[in-house]
mmCIF file of C-alpha atoms in Angstrom:
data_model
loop_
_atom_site.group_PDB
_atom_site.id
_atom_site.type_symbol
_atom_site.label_atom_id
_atom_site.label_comp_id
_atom_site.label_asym_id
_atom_site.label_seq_id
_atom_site.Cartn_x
_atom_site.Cartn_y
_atom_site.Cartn_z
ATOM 1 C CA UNK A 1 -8.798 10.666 8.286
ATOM 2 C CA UNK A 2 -8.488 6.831 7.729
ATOM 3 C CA UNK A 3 -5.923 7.541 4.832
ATOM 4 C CA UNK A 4 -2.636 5.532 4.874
ATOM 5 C CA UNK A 5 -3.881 2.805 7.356
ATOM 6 C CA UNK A 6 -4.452 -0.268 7.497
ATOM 7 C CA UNK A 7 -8.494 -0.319 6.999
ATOM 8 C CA UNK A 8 -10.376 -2.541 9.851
ATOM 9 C CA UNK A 9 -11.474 -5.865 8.038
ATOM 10 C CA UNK A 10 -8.746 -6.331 5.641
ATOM 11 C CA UNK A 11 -8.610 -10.162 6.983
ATOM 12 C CA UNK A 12 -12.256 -10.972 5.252
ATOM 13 C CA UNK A 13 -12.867 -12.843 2.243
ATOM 14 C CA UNK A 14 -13.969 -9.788 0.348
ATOM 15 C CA UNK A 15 -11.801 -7.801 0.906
ATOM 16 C CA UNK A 16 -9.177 -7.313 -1.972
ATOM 17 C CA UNK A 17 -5.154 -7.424 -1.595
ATOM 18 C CA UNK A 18 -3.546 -4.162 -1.444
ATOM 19 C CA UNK A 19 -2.058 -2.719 -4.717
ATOM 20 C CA UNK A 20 1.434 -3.091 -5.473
ATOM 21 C CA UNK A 21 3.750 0.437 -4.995
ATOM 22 C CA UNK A 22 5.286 1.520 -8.698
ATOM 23 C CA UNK A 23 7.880 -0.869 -9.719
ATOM 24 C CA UNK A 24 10.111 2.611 -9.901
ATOM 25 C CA UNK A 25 9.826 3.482 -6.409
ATOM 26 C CA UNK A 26 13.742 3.805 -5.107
ATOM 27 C CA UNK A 27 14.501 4.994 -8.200
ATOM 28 C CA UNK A 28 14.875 8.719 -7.092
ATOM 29 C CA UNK A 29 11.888 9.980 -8.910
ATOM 30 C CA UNK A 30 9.998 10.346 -5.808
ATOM 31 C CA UNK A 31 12.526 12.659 -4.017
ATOM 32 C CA UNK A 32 9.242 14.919 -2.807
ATOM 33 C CA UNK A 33 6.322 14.106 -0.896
ATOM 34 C CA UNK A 34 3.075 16.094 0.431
ATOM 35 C CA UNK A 35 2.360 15.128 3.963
ATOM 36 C CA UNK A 36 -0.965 13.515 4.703
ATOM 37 C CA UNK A 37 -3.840 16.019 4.758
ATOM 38 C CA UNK A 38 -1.727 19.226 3.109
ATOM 39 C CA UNK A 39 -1.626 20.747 0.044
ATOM 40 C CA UNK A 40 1.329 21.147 -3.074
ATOM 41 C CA UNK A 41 2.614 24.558 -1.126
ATOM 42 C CA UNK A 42 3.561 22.210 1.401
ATOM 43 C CA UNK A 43 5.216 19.542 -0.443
ATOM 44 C CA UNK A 44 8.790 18.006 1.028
ATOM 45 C CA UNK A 45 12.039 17.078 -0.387
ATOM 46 C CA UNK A 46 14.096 14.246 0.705
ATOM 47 C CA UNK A 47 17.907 12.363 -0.017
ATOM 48 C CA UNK A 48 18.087 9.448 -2.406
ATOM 49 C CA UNK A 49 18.700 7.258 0.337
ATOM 50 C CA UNK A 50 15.373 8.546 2.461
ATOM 51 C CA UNK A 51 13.474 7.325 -0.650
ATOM 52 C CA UNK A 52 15.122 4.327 -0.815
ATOM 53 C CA UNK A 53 14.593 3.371 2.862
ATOM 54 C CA UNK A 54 11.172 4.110 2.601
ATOM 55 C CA UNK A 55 10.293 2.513 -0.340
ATOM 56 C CA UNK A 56 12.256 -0.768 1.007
ATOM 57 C CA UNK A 57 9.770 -0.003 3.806
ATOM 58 C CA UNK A 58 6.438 0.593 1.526
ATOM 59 C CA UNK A 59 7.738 -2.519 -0.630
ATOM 60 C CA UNK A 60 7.923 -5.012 2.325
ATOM 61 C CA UNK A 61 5.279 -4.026 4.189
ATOM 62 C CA UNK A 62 2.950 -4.310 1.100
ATOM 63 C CA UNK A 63 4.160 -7.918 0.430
ATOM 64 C CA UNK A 64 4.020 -9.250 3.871
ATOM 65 C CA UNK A 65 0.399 -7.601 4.206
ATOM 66 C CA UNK A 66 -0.568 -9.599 0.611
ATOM 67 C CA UNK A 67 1.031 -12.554 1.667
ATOM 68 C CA UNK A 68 -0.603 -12.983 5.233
ATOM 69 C CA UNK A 69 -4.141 -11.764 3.231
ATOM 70 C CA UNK A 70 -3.306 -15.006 0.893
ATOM 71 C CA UNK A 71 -2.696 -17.055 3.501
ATOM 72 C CA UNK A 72 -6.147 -16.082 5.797
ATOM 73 C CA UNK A 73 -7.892 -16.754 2.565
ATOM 74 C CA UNK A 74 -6.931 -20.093 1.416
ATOM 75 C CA UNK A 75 -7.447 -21.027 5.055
ATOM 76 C CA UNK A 76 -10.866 -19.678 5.923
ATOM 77 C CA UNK A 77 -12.440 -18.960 2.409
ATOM 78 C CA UNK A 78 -14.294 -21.195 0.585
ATOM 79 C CA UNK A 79 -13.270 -20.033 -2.516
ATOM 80 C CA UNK A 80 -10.052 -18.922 -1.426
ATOM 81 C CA UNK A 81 -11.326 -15.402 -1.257
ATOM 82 C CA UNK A 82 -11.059 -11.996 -2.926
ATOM 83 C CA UNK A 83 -7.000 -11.946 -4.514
ATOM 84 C CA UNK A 84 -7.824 -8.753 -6.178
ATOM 85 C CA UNK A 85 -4.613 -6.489 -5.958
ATOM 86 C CA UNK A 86 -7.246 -3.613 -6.042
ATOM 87 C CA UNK A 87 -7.124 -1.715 -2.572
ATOM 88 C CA UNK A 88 -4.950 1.416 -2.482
ATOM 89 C CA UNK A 89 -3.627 2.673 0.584
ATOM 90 C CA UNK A 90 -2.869 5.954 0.017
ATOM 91 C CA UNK A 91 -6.553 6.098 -1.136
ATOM 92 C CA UNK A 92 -7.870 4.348 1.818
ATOM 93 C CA UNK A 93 -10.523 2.761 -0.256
ATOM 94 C CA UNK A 94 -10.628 0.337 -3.883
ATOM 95 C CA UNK A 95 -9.293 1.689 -6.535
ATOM 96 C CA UNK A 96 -8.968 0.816 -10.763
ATOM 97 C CA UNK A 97 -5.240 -0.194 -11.410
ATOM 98 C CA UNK A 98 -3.563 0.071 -14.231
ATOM 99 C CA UNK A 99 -0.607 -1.340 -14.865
#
């Protein structure tokens, strides 16, 4: 499936930002995950410092993906574009935030 990557056309005007991981992520609530495509029975632990890592990870690469977005759209859009933080990753598609 086209879950968890980066969709084709993400550098168009209409195309929203990507939404922003939970401001807890590091934290250590997330010490479990479900790899992509399996269900709960399947679910994974990891270490403290595995969820930190990634999250660092998730974090950066979510800003530097927004911030190059930004920059394509003040540059090439008219009306500096879709800045919609409204694209979710993990769903793979646009998605209602609320924060």
């Amino acid at each position: 499936g086209e879950k968890r990557r980066v969709p084709h056309g993400i550098f168009t005007c209409g195309h929203p930002l990507l939404v922003e991981p939970p401001g807890d992520l590091g934290s250590g609530r997330y010490l479990s995950m479900i790899p992509n495509g399996r269900g709960e029975g399947q679910r994974k632990g990891m270490t403290a410092e595995k969820e930190k890592m990634e999250a660092f990870m998730v974090c950066a690469l979510t800003r530097a993906t927004n911030d190059a977005m930004v920059y394509f759209k003040t540059n090439h859009c008219q009306d500096g574009g879709n800045t919609k933080k409204a694209f979710g990753m993990w769903a793979g598609k646009e998605v209602v935030v609320s924060r």
